[in-house]
Short mmCIF file of C-alpha atoms in Angstrom, two decimals:
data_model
loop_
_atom_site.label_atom_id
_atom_site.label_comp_id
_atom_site.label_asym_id
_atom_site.label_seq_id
_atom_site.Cartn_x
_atom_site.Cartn_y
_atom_site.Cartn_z
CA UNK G 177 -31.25 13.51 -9.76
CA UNK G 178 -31.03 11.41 -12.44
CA UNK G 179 -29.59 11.89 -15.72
CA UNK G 180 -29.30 9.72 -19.34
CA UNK G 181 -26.16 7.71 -20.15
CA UNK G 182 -25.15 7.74 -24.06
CA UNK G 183 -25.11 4.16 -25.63
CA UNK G 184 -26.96 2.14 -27.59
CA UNK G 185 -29.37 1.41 -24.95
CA UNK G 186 -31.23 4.68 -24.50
CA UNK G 187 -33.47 3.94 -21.61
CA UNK G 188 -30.05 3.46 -18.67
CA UNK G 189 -30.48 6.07 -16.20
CA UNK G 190 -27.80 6.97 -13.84
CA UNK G 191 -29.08 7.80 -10.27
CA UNK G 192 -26.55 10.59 -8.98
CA UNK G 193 -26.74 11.06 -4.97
CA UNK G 194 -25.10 13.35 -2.67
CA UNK G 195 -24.19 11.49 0.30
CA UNK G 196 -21.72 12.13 3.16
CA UNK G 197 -20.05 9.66 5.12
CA UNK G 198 -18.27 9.55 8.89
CA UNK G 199 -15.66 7.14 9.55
CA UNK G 200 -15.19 7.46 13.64
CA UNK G 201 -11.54 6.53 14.28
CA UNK G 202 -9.50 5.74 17.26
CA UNK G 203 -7.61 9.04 16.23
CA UNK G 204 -9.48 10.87 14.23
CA UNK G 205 -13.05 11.76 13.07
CA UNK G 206 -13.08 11.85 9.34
CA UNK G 207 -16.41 13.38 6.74
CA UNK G 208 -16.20 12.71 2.88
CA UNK G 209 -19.19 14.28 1.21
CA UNK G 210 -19.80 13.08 -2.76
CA UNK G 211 -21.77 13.27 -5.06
CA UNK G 212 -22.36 9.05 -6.12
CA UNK G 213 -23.07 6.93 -8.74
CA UNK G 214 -25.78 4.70 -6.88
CA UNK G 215 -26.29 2.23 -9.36
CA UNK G 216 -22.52 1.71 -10.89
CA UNK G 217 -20.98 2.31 -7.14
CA UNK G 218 -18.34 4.95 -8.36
CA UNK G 219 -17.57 8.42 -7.03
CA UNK G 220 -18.57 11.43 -9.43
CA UNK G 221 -17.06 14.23 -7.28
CA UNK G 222 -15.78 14.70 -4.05
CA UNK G 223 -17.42 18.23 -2.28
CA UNK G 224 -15.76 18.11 0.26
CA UNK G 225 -13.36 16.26 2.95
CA UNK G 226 -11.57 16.42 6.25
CA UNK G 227 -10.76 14.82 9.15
CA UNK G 228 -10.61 16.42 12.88
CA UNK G 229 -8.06 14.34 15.68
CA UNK G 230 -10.30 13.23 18.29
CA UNK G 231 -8.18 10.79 20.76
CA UNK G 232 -10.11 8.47 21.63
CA UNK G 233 -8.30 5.41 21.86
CA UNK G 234 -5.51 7.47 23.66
CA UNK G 235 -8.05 8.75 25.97
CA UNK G 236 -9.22 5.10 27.05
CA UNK G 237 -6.25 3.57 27.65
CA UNK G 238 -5.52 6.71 29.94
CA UNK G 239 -8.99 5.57 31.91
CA UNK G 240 -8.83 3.41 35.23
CA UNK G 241 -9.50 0.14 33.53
CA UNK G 242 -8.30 1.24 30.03
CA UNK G 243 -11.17 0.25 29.29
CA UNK G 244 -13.69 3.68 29.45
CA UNK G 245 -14.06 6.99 27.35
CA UNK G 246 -14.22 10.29 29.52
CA UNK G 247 -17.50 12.06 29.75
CA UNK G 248 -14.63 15.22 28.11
CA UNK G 249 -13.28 13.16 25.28
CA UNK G 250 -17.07 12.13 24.04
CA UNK G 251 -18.11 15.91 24.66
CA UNK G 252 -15.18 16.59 22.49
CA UNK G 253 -16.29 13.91 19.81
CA UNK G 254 -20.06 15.03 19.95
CA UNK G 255 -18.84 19.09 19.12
CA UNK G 256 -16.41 17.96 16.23
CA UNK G 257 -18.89 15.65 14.62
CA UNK G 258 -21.86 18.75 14.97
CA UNK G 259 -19.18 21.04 13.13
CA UNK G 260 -18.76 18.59 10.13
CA UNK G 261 -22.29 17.83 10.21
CA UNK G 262 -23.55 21.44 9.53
CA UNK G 263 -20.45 22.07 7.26
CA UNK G 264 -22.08 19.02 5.26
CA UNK G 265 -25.66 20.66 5.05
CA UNK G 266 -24.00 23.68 3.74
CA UNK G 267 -22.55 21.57 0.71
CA UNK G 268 -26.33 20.53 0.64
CA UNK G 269 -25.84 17.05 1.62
CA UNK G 270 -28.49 15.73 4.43
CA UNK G 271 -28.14 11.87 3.80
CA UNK G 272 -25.60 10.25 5.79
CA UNK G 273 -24.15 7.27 7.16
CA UNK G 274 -21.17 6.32 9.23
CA UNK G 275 -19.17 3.53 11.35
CA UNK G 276 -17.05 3.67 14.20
CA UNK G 277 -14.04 1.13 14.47
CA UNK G 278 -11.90 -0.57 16.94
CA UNK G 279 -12.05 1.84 20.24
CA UNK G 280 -15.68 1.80 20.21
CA UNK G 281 -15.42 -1.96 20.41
CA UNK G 282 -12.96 -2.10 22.89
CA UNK G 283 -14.57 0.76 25.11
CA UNK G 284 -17.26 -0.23 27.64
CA UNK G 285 -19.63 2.58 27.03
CA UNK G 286 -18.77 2.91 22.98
CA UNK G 287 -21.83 2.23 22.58
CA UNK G 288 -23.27 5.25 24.47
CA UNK G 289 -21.25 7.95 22.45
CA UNK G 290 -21.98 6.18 19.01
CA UNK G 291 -25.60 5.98 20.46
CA UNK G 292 -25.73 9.71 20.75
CA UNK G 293 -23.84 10.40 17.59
CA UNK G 294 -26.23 8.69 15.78
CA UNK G 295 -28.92 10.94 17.00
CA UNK G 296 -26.99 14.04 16.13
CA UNK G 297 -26.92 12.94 12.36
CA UNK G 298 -30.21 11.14 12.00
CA UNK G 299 -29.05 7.71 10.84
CA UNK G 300 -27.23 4.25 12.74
CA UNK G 301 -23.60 4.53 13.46
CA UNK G 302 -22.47 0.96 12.79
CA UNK G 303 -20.00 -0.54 15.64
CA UNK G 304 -18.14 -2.36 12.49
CA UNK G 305 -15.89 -5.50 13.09
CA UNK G 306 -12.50 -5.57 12.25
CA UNK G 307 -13.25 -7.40 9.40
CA UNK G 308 -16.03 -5.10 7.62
CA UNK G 309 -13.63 -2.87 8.80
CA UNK G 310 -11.39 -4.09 6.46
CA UNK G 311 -13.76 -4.65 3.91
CA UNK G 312 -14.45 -1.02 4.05
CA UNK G 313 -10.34 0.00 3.74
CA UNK G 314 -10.85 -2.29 0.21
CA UNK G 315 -13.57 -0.83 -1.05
CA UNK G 316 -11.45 2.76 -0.44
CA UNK G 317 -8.61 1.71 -2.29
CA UNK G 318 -10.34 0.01 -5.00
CA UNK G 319 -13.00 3.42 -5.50
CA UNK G 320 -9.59 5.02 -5.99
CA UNK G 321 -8.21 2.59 -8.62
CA UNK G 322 -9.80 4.09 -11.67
CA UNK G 323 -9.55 1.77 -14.76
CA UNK G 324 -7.79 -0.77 -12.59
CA UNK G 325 -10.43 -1.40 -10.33
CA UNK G 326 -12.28 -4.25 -12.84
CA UNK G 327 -10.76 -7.00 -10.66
CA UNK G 328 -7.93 -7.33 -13.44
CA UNK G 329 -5.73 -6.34 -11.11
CA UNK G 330 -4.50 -7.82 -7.70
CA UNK G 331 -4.92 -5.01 -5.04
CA UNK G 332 -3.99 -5.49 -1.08
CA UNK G 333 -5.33 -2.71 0.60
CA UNK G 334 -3.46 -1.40 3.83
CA UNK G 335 -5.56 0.36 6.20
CA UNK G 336 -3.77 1.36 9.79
CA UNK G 337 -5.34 4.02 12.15
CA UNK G 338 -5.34 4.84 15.94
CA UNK G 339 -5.71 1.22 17.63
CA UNK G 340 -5.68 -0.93 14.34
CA UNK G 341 -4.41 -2.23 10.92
CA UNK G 342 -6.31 -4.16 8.49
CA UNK G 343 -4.51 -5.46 4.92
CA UNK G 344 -7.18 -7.04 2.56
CA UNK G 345 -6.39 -9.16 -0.78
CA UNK G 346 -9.24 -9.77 -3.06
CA UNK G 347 -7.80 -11.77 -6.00
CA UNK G 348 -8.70 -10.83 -9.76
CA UNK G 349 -9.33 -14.67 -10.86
CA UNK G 350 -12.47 -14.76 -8.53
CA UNK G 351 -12.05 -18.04 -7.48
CA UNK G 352 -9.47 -17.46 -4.22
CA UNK G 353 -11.06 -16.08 -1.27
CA UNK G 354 -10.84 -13.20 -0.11
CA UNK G 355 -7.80 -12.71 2.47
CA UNK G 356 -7.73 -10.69 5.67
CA UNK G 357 -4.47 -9.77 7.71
CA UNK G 358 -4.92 -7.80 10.54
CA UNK G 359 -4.56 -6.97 14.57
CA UNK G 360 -4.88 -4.30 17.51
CA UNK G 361 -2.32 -2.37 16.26
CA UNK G 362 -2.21 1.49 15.95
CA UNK G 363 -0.56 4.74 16.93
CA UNK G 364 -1.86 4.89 20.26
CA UNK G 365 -1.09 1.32 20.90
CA UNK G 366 2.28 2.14 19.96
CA UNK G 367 2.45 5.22 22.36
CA UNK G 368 1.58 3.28 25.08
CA UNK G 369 4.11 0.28 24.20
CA UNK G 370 6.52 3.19 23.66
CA UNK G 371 5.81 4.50 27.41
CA UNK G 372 4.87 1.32 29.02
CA UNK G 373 7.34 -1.32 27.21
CA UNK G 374 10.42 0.58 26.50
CA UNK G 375 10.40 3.20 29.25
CA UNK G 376 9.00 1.36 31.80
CA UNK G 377 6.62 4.29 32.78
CA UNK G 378 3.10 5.29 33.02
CA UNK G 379 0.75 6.99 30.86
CA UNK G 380 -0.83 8.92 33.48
CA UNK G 381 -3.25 12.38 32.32
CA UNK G 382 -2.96 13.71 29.34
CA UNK G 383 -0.74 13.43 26.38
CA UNK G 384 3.06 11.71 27.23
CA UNK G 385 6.29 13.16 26.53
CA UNK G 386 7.39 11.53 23.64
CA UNK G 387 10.26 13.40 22.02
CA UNK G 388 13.02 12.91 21.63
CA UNK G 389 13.61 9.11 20.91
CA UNK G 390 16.52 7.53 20.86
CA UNK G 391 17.59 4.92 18.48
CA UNK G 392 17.69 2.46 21.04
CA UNK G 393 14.33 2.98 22.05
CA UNK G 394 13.49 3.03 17.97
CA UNK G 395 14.65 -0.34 17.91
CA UNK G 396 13.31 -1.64 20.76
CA UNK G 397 9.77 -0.52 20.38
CA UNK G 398 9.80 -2.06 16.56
CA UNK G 399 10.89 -5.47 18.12
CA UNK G 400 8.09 -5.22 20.84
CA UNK G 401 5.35 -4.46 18.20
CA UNK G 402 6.65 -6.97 15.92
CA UNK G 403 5.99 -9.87 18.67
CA UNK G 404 2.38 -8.40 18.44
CA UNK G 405 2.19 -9.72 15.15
CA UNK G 406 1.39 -12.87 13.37
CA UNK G 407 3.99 -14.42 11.04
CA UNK G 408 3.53 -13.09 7.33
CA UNK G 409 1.09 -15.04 5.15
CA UNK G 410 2.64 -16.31 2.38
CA UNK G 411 -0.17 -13.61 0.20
CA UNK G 412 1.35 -10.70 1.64
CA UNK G 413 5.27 -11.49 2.21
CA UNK G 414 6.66 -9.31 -0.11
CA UNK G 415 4.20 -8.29 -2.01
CA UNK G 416 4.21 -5.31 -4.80
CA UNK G 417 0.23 -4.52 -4.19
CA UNK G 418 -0.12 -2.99 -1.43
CA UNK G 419 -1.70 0.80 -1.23
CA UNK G 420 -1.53 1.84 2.40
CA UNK G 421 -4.75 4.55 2.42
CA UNK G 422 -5.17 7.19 4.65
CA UNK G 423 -4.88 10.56 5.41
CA UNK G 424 -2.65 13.84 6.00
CA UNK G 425 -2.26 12.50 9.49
CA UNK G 426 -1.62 8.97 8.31
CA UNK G 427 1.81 7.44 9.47
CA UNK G 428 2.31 6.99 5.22
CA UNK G 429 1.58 10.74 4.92
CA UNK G 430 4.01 11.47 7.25
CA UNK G 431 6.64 9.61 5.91
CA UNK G 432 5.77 10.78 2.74
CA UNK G 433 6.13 14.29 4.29
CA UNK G 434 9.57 13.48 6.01
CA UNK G 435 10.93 11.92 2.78
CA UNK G 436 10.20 15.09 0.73
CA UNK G 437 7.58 13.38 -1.30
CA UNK G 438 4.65 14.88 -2.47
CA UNK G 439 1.11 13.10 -0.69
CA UNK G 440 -0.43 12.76 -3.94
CA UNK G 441 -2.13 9.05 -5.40
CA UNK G 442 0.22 6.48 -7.01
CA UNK G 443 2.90 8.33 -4.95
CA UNK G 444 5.32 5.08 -3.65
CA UNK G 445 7.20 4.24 -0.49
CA UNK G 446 10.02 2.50 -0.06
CA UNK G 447 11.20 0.55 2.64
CA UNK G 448 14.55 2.17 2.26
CA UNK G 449 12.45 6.11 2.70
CA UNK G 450 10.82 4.92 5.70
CA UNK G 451 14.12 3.33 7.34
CA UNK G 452 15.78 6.99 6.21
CA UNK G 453 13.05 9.02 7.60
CA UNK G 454 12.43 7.47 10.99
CA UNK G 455 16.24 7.91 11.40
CA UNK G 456 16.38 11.72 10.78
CA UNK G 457 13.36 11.98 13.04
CA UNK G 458 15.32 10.14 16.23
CA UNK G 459 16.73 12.10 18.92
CA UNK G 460 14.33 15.34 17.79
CA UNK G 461 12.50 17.82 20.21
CA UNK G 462 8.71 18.30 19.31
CA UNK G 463 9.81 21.53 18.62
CA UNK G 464 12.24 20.05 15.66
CA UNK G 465 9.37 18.24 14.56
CA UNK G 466 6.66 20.63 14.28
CA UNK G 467 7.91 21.15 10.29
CA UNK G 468 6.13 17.36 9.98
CA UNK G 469 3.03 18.20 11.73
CA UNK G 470 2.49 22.38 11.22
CA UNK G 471 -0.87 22.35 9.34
CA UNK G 472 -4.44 22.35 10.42
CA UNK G 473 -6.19 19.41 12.36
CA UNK G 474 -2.47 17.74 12.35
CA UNK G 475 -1.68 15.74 15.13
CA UNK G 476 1.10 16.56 17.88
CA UNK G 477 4.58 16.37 16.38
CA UNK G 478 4.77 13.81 19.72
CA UNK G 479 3.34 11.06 17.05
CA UNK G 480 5.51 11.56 14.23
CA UNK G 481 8.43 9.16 15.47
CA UNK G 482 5.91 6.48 17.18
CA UNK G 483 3.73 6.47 13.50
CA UNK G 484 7.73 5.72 11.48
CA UNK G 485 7.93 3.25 14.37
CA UNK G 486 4.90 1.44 13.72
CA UNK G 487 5.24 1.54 9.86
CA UNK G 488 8.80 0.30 9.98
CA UNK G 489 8.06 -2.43 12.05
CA UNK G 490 5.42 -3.95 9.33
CA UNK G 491 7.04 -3.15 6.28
CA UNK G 492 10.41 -5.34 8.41
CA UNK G 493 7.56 -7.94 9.14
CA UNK G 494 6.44 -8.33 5.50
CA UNK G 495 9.37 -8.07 4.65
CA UNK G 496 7.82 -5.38 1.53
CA UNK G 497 10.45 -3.40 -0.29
CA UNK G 498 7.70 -0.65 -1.95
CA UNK G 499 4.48 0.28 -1.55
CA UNK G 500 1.74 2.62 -3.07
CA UNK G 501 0.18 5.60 -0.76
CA UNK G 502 -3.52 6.79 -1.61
CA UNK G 503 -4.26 9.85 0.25
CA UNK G 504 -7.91 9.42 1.33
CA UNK G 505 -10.45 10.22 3.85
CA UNK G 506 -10.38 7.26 6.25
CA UNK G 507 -12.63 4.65 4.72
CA UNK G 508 -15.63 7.20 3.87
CA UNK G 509 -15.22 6.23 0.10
CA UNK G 510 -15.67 2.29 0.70
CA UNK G 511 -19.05 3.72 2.83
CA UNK G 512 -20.09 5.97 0.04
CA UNK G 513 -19.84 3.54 -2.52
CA UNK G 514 -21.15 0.61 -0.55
CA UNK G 515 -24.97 -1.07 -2.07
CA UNK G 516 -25.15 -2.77 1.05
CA UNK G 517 -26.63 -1.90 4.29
CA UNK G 518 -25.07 1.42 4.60
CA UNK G 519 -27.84 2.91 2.45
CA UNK G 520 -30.79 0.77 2.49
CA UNK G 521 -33.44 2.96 2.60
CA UNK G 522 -35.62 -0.01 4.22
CA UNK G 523 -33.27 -0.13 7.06
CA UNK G 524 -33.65 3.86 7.42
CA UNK G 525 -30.06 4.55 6.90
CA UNK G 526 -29.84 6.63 3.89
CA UNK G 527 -32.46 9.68 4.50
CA UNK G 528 -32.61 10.46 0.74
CA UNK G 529 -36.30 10.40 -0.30
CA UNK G 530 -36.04 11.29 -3.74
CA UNK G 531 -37.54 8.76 -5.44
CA UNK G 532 -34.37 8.41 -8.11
CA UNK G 533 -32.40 6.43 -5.50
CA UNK G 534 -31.77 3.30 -6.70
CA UNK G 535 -30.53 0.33 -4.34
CA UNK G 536 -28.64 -2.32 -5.14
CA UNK G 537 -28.47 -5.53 -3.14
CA UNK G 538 -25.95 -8.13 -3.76
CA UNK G 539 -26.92 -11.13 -1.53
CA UNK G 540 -23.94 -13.50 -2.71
CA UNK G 541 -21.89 -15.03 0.11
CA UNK G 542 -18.75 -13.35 0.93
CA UNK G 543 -16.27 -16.05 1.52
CA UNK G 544 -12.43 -15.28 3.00
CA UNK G 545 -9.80 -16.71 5.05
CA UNK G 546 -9.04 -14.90 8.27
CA UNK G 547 -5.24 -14.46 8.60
CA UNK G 548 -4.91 -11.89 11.97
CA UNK G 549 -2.15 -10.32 13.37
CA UNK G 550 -2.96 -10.82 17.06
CA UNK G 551 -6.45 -9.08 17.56
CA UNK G 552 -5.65 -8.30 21.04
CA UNK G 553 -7.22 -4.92 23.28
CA UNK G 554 -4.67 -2.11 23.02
CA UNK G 555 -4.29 -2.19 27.01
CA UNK G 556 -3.87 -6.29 26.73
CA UNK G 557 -1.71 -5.59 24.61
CA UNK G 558 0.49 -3.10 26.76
CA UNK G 559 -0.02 -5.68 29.78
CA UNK G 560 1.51 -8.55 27.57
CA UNK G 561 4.24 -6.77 26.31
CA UNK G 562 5.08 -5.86 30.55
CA UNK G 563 4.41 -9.03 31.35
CA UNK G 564 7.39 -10.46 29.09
CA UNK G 565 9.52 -7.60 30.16
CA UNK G 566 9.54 -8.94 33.97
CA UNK G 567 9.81 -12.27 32.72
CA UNK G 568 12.89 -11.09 31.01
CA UNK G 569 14.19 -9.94 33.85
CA UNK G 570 13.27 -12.12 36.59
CA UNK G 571 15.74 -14.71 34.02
CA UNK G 572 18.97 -11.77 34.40
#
């Protein structure tokens, strides 16, 4: 619908759309459904929101070339993604859009299951690179800003899921380009160094035995995902603007959660809270840990110590002393504020026929400099991390 802004020009119109977006994770299968701004790219109201763990990337690297999704796990993905969709058409939402990130690019028949979830929702699931991938954790972060998303403001955006991270800096001045940080690191990469590295064991069926972890093992898994990553850029060393987005099953909700702090935007995170709560969480049974993880669609209380692992281990990295947490729903804002191919109704993406749409294209070159973590396959990652284990100690 459309409806008239006040001002001294009296012929604006604002186009308002109800879209919903799906951001397919490694993890988790998230749906934001708002009602949007078309024209100004802003939010009016979020309907509704959640997100559904689907184990994908876990699944894959559990596969016989850690390279394949089960025929169960995309039968699993297929029913949760059916559930969200009709929940959507209740709110009265039927145009949609969606992406699927780094397992479906890493998985040799991605392709197929994003294939047939595009059919169940009746637009293209993009296979996004890591960098629009990135992009898209921006755009989230900055759709949550409010008055200090006009670019006055320098904003790095930290975006870390089940098999990846992405941290984005778009500076206010306009002039510096854009800057990317980012590598094929994620909770389920973490497990697997956790099982692999550390224990020198196997994944084998089904979910691990995590709990408990010892401190030793703590430290030893943060030093084997830190070799993972690139050194710092000089951009992101230390920085005080950074806003880590996710949500409830984030690893900065959880430390929020273990920390006593309440999951709520602006809240921060200090390096010192995420050292203290990965240290009260060693040498706990699942059963100890359920407190952190008790709610619905949580994940296992098996990932609570591996997430603190992996967040620890960047925040020593980048050597960052605070950081802000926006609770979100994956990157479904960036999607549902995006002018760009996500909703081109010439591509045949956004189903909305009403003829108040209004699409805006912005065909200016995006220029950045691409400074990656190692972008490496979670189980190339695992082998590595083996490989300099025997090294280590083939030299004792």
């Amino acid at each position: 619908y459309q409806r008239r802004v006040r001002g001294t020009n009296p012929t604006v119109m604002v186009s308002i759309v109800r879209r919903g977006a799906f951001d397919i994770g490694s993890g988790a299968t998230k749906l934001l459904v708002a009602d949007v701004d078309v024209a100004a790219g802003q939010i009016v109201s979020e309907i509704f929101g959640r997100e559904i763990p689907v184990p994908f990337g876990g699944d894959m690297l559990r596969s016989f070339d850690q390279a394949t999704l089960s025929q169960e796990m995309m039968h699993k993905g297929i029913e949760v993604l059916a559930s969200l969709k009709k929940i959507a058409e209740d709110h009265s939402c039927s145009s949609f859009c969606g992406v699927g990130t780094e397992v479906f690019r890493r998985a040799s028949n991605g392709h197929v299951f994003l294939g047939m979830a595009s059919n169940l929702i009746g637009s293209k699931i993009e296979i996004v690179t890591q960098e629009m991938e990135a992009e898209l954790g921006w755009a989230t972060a900055k759709a949550y800003q409010g008055g200090e998303s006009d670019g006055s403001v320098e904003l790095i955006s930290w975006d870390s899921g089940g098999a990846s991270f992405q941290m984005v800096c778009h500076h206010p001045d306009l002039t510096t380009p854009n800057q990317i940080w980012m590598g094929g690191l994620g909770t389920s990469v973490t497990v697997a160094a956790l099982v692999q590295q550390v224990r020198s064991s196997t994944l084998g069926e089904g979910a691990p035995m995590i709990n408990p972890v010892s401190e030793v093992e703590a430290r030893s898994l943060i030093a084997c995902l830190r070799e993972c990553m690139s050194p710092a850029p000089d951009w992101l060393r230390g920085s005080s603007a950074v806003v880590a987005i996710g949500g409830y099953n984030s690893m900065f909700a959880v430390a929020c959660r273990v920390s006593g702090l309440e999951q709520v935007s602006g809240q921060q995170l200090a390096s010192s809270q995420v050292q203290s709560a990965l240290q009260n969480c060693l040498e706990s049974t699942d059963q100890e840990l359920e407190r952190y993880a008790d709610f619905q669609d949580s994940d296992p209380s098996g990932l609570v110590v591996p997430k603190l692992c992996l967040l620890a281990a960047v925040f020593e990295h980048l050597e960052l002393d605070m950081i802000g947490y926006q609770p979100c729903t994956g990157s479904c804002a960036g999607m549902l504020v995006s002018q760009d191919k996500f909703w081109d109704v010439n591509l045949g993406i956004d189903q909305t026929n009403s003829p108040d749409v209004i699409s805006v294209h912005n065909d200016d070159p995006v220029s950045y400099t691409h400074l990656r973590a190692h972008e490496t396959p979670e189980h190339l990652v695992c082998r590595l991390l083996l490989e300099k284990k025997k090294k280590k100690n083939n030299k004792v």
